[in-house]
Structures are given as C-alpha cells and as structure tokens.
Tab-separated table of N, CA and C and ligand atoms in Angstrom:
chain	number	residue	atom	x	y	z
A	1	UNK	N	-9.766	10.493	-6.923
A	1	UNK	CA	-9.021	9.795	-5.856
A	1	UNK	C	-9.723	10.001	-4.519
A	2	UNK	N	-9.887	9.162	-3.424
A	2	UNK	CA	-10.292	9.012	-2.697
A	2	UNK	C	-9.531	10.085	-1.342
A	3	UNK	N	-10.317	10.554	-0.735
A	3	UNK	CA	-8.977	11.683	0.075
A	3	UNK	C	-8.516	10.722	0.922
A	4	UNK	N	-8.987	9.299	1.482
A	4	UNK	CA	-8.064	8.223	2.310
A	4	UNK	C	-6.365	8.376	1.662
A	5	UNK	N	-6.703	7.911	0.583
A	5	UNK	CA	-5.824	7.590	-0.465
A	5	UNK	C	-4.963	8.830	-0.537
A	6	UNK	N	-5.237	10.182	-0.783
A	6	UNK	CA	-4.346	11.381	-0.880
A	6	UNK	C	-3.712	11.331	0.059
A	7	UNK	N	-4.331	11.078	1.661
A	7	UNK	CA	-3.757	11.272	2.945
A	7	UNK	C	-2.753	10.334	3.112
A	8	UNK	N	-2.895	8.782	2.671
A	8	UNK	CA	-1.892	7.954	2.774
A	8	UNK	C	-0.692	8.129	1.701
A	9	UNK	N	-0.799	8.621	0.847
A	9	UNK	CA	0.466	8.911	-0.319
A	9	UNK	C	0.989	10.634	0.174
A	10	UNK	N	-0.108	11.262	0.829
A	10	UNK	CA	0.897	12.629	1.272
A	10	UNK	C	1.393	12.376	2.704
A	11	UNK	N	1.635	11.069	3.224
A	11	UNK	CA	2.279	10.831	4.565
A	11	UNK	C	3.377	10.152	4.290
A	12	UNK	N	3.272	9.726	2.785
A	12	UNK	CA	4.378	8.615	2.987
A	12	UNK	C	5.307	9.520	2.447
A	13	UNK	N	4.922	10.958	1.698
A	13	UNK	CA	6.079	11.920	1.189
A	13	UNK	C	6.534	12.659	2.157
A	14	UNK	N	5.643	12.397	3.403
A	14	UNK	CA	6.400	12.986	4.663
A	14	UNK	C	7.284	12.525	5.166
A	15	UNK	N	7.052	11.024	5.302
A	15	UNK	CA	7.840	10.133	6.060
A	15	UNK	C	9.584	9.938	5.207
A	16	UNK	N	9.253	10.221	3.853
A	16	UNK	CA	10.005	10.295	3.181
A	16	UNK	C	11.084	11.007	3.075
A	17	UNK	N	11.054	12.049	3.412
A	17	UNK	CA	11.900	13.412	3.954
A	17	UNK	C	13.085	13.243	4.763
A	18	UNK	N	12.504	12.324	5.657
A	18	UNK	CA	13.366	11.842	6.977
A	18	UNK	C	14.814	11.303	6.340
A	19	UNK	N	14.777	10.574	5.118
A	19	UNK	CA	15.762	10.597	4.426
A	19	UNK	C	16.718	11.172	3.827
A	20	UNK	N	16.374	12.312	3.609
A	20	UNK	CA	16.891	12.966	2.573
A	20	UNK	C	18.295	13.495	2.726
A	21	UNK	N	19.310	13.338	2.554
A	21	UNK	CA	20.148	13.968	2.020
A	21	UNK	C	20.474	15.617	1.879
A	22	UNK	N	20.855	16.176	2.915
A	22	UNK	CA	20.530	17.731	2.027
A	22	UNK	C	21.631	18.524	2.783
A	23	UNK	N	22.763	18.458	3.135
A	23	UNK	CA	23.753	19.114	4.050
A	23	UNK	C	24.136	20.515	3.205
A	24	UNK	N	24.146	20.367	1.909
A	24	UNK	CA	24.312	21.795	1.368
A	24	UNK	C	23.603	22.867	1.339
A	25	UNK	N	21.957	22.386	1.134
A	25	UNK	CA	20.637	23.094	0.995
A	25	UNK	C	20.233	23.442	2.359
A	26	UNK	N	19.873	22.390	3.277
A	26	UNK	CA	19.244	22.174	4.312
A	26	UNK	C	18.162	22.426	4.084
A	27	UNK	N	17.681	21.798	2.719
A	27	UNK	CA	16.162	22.192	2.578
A	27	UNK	C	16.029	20.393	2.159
A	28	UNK	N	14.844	19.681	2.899
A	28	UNK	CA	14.624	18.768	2.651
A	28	UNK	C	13.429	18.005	2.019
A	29	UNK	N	13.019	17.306	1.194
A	29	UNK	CA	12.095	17.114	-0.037
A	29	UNK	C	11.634	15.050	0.378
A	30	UNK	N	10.688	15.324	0.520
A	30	UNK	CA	10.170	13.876	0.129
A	30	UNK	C	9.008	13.391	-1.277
A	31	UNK	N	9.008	12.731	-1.763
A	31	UNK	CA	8.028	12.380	-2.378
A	31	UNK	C	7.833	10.852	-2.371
A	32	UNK	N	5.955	10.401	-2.915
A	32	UNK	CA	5.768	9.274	-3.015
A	32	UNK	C	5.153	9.091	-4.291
A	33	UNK	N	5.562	8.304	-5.192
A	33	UNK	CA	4.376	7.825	-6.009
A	33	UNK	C	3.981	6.504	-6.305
A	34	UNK	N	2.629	6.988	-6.563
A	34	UNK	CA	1.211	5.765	-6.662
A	34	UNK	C	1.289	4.444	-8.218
A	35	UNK	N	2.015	4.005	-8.282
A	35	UNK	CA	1.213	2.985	-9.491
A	35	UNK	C	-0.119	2.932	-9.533
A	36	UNK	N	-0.332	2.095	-10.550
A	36	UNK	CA	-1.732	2.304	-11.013
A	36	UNK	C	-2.143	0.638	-10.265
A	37	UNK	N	-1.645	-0.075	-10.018
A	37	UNK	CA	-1.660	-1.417	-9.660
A	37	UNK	C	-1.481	-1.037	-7.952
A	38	UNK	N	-1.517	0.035	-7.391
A	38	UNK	CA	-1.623	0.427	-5.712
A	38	UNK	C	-0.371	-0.070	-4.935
A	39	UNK	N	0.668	0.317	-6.159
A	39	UNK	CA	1.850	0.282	-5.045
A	39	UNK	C	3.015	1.800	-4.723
A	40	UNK	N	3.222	2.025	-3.671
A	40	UNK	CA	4.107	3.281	-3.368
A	40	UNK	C	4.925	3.045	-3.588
A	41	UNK	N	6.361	3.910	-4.217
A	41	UNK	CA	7.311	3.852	-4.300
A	41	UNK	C	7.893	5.528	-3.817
A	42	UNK	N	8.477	5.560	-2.817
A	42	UNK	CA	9.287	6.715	-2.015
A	42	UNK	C	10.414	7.082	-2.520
A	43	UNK	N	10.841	8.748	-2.479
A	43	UNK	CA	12.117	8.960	-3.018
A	43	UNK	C	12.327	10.728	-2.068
A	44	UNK	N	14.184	10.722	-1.831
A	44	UNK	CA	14.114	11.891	-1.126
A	44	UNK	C	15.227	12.539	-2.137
A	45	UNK	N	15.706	13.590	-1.636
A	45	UNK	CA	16.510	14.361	-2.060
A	45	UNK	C	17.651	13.862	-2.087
A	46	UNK	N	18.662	13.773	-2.652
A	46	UNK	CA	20.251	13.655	-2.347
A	46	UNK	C	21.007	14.540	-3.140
A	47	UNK	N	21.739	15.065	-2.415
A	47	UNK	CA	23.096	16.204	-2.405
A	47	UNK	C	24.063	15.801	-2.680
A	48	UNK	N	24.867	16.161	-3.331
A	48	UNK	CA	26.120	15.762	-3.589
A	48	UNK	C	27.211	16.862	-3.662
A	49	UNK	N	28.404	16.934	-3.103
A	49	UNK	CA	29.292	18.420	-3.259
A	49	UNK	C	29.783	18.661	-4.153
A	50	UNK	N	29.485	18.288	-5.435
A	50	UNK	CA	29.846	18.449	-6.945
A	50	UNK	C	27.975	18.987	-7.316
A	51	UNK	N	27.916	20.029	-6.716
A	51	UNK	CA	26.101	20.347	-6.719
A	51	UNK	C	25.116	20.253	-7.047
A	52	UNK	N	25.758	20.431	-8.718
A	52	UNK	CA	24.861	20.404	-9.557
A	52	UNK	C	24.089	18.918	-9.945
A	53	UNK	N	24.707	17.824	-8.918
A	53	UNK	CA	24.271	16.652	-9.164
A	53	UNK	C	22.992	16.344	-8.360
A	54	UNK	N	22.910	17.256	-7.699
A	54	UNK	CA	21.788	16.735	-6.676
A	54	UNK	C	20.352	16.125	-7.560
A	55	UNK	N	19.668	15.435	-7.014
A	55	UNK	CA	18.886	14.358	-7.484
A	55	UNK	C	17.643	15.373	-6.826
A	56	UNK	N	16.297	14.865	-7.298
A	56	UNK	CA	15.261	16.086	-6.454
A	56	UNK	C	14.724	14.539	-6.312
A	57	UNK	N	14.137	14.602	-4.996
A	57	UNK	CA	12.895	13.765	-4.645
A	57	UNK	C	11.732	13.078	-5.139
A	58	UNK	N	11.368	14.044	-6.371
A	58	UNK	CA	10.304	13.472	-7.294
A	58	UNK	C	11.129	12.587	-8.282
A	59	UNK	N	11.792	12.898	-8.700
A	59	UNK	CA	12.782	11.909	-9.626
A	59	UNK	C	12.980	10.828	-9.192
A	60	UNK	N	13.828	10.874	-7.448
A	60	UNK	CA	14.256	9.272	-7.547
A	60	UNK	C	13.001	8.516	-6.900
A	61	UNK	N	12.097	9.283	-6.299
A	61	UNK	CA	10.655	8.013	-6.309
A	61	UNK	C	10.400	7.225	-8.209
A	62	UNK	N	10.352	8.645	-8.592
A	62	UNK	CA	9.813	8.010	-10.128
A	62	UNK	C	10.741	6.948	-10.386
A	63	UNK	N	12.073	7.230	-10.402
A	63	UNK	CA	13.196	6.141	-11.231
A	63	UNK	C	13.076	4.658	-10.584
A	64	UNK	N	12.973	5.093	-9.368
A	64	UNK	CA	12.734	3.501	-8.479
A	64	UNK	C	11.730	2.929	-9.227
A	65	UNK	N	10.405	3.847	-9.283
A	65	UNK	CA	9.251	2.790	-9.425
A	65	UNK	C	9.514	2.552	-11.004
A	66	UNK	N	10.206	2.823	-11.940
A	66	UNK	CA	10.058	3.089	-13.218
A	66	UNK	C	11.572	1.208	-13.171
A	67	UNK	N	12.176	1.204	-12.383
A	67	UNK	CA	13.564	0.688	-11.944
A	67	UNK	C	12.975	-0.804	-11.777
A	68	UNK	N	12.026	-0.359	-11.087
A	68	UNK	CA	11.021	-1.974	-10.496
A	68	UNK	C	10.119	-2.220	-11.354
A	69	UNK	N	10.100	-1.797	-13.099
A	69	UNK	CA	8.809	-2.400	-13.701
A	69	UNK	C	7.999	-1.756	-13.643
A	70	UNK	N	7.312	-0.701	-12.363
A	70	UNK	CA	6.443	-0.219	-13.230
A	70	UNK	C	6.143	0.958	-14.196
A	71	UNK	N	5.025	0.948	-14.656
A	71	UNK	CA	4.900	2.120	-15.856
A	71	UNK	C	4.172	2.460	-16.167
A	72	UNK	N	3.114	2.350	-15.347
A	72	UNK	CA	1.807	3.329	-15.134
A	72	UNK	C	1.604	3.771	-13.526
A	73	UNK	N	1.208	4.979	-13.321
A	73	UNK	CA	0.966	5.810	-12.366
A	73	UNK	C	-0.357	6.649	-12.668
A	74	UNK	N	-0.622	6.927	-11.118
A	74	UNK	CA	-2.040	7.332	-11.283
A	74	UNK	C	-1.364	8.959	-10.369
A	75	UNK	N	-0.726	9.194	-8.985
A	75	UNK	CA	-0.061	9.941	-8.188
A	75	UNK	C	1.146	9.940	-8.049
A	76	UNK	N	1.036	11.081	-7.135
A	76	UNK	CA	2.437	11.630	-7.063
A	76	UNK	C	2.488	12.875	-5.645
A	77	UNK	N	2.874	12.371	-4.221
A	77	UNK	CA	2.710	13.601	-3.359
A	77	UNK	C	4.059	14.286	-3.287
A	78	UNK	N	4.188	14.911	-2.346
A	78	UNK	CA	5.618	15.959	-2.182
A	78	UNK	C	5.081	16.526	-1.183
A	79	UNK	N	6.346	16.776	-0.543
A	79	UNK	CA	6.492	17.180	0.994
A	79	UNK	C	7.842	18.259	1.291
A	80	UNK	N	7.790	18.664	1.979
A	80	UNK	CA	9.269	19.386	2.280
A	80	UNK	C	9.074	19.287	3.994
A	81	UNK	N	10.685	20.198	4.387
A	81	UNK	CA	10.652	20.199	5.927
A	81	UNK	C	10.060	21.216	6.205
A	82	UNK	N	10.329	22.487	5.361
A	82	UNK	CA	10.030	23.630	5.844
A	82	UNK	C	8.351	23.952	6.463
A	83	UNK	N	7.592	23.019	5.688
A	83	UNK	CA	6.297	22.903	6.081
A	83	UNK	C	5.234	23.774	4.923
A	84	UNK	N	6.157	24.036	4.377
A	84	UNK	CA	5.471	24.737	3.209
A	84	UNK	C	4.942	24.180	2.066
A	85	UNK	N	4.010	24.585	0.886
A	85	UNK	CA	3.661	23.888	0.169
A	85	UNK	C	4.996	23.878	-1.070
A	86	UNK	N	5.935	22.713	-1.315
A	86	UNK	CA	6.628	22.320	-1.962
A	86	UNK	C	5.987	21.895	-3.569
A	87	UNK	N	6.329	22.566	-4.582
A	87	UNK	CA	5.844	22.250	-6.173
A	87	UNK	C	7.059	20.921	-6.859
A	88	UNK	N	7.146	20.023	-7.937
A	88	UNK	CA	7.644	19.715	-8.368
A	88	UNK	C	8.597	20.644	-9.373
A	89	UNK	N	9.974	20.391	-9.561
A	89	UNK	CA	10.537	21.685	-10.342
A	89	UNK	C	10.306	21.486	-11.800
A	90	UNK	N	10.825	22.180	-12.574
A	90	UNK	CA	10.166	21.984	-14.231
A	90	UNK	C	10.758	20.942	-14.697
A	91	UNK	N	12.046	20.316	-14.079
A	91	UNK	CA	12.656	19.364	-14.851
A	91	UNK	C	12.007	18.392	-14.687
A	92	UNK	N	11.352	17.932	-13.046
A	92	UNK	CA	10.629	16.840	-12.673
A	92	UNK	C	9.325	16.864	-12.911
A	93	UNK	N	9.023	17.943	-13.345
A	93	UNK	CA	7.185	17.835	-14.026
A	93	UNK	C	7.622	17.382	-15.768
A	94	UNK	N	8.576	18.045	-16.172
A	94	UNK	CA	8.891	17.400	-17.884
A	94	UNK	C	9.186	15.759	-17.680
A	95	UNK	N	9.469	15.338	-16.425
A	95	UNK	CA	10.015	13.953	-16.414
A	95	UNK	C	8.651	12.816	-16.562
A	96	UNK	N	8.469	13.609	-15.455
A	96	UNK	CA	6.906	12.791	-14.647
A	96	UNK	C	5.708	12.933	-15.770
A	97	UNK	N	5.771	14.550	-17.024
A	97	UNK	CA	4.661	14.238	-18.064
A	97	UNK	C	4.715	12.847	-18.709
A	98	UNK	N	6.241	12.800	-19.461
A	98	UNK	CA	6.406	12.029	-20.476
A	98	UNK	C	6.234	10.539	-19.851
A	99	UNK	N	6.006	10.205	-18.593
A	99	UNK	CA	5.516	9.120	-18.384
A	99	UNK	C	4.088	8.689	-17.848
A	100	UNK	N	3.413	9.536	-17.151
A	100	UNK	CA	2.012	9.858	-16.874
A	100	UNK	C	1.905	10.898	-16.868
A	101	UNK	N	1.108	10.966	-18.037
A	101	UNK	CA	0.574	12.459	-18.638
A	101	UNK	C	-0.705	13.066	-18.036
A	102	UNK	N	-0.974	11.924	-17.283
A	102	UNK	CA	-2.556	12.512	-16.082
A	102	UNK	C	-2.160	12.035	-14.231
A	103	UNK	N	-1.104	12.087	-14.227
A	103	UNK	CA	-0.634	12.337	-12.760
A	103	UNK	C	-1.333	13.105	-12.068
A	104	UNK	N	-1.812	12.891	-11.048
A	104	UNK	CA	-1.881	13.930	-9.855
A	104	UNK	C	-1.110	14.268	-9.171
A	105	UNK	N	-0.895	15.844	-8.652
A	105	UNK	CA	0.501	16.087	-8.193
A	105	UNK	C	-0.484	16.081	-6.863
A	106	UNK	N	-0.033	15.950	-5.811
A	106	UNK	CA	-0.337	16.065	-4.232
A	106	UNK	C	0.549	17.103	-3.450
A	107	UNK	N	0.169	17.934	-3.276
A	107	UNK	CA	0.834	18.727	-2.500
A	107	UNK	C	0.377	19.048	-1.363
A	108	UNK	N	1.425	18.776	-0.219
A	108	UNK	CA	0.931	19.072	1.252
A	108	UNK	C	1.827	19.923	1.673
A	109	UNK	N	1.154	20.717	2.581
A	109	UNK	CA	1.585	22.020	3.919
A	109	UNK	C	1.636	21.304	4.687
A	110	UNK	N	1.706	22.451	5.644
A	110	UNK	CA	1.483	22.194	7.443
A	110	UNK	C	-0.281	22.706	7.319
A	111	UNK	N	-1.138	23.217	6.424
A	111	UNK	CA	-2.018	24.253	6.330
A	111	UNK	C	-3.291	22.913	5.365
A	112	UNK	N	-2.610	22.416	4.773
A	112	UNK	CA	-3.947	22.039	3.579
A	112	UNK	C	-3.141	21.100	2.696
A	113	UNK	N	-3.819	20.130	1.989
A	113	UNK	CA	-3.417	19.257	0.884
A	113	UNK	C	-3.906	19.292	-0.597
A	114	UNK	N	-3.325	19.620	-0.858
A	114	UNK	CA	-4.181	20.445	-2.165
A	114	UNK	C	-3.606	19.244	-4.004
A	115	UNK	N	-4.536	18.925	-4.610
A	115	UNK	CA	-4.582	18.279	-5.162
A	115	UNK	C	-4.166	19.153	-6.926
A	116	UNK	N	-3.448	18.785	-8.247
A	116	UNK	CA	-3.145	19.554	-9.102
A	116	UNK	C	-3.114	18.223	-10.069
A	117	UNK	N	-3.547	18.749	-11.645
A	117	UNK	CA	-2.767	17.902	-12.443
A	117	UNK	C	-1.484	17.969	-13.170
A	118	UNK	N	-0.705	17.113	-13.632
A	118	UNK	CA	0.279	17.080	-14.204
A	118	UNK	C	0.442	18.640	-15.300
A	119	UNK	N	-0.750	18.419	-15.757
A	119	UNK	CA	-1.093	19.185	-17.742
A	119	UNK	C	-1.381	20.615	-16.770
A	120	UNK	N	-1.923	21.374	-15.581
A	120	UNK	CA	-2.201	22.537	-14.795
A	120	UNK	C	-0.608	22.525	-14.518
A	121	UNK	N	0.288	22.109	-13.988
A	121	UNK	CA	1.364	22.549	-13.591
A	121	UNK	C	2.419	22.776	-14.803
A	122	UNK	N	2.067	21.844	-15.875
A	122	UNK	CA	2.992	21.879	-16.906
A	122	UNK	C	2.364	21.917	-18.622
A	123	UNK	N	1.685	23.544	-18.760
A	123	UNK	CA	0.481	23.472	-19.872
A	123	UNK	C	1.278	22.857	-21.201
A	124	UNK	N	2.384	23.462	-21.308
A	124	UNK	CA	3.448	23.149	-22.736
A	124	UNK	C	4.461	22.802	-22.665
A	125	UNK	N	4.302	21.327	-22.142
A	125	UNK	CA	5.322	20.321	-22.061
A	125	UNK	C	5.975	20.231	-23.589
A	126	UNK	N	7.242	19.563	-23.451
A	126	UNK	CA	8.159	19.148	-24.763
A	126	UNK	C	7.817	17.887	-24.815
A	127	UNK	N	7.117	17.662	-26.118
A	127	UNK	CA	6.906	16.424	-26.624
A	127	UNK	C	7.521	15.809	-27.555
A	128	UNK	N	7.644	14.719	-28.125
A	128	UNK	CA	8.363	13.734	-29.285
A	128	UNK	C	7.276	14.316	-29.956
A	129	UNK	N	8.077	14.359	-31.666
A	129	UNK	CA	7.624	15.008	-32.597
A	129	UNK	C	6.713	13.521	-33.571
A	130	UNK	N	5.958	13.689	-34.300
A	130	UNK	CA	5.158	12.573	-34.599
A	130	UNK	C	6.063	11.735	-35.423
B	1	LIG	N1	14.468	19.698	-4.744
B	1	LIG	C1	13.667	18.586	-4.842
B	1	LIG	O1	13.970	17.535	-4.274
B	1	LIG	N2	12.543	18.674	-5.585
B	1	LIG	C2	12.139	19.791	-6.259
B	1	LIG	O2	11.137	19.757	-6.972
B	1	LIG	C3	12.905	21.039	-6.132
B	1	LIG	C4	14.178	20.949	-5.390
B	1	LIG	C5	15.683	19.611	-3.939
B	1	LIG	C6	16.959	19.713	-4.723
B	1	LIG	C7	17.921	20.223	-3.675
B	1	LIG	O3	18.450	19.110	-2.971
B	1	LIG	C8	17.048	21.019	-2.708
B	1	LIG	O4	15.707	20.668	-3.014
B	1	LIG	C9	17.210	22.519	-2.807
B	1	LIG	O5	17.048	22.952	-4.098
C-alpha cells in the first residue's frame, strides 16, 4: 500500500471518531475501511445503556461496507481519542478475518502509523470446518 493511501484511510478513522457515541466509556473509536474497488466506508463506536450492546467501530465500518455490496477489502485503519495506538478487539479481528483474510490493519497514534496484518493480529482464527 502506498503510505498516501495509509495516510488518507488513517484520517478518515480520525475524522471518524468525531462521531462516536460513547457517554458510558468516554473512550472514543473511529475506523475506516478500504474496498478493493477504492471506496471508504467509516464507522464509530455506539453505546447503548443496556452495555453490553455497544457496537465497536471496526464492526459498523465493516457492516456498512458489507450493507452496500461490498465484499472485498484490501484495509482497515482505527483511531481512538485518547491518542493512543488503538488495536481491533478479538471479536472484530474474528469478524474482519472471515471476510478479508489479508486485511491490513492501520493503526495510528499521536506518535506513528504503523501498519499489521489481519493473520499477525489474529494467528488462530475460528474457521468453517471443510
Ligand atoms: N471499542 C471499539 O470501538 N473498538 C474496539 O476494538 C475495542 C473497543 C469501543 C467499544 C466501547 O464503546 C468502547 O470502545 C470502550 O470499550
């Protein structure tokens, strides 16, 4: 991937944030992901006071773009407020394998943008049995 390209998909998981939902946490999450056809699809956090419902950021980018047709992906950035480097959680890396199994995860600081694959963050994913 081109680092233009990292920089424009880890801004739009910034910009993304601004959305989010988070009055219980006050921790706030953006993400963006890349189709393979070069289109973004954005998703933030949402909270809900029944808790355990909360939605994570990487999910509802994925569901949108998955919502709109598409179904190949090449990326995937993430952002938080805190400024820290934010990971996808295990539920949203098991989500995001079973549909692009060579994702790039993008992760940005306030410090550095650091690039990961799907299969490095998640070595023994649960797969469908043959
Ligand atoms: N959260 C995400 O959006 N993505 C993650 O990968 C981990 C956690 C959200 C869920 C909740 O709204 C807040 O962060 C605190 O856990």
């Amino acid at each position: 991937m081109l680092q233009d390209e990292i920089e424009r998909l880890a801004r739009a998981a910034e910009d993304a944030l601004k959305n989010a939902i988070a009055p219980y946490s006050g921790f706030k999450v953006g993400a963006a992901i890349l189709s393979s056809d070069g289109k973004v699809y954005t998703g933030c956090n949402v909270e809900n006071y029944s808790l355990m419902l909360a939605m994570c950021a990487e999910r509802v980018a994925l569901l949108k773009a998955l919502s709109e047709g598409e179904r190949e992906f090449t990326a995937m950035a993430v952002s938080c407020s805190d400024g820290e480097a934010c990971f996808p959680c295990g539920a949203c890396r098991q989500m995001l394998f079973e549909f692009a199994p060579n994702l790039k995860i993008i992760v940005s600081s306030k410090d550095a943008i650091r690039v990961f694959g799907i299969k490095e963050l998640l070595p023994f994913p649960f797969v469908k049995p043959e």
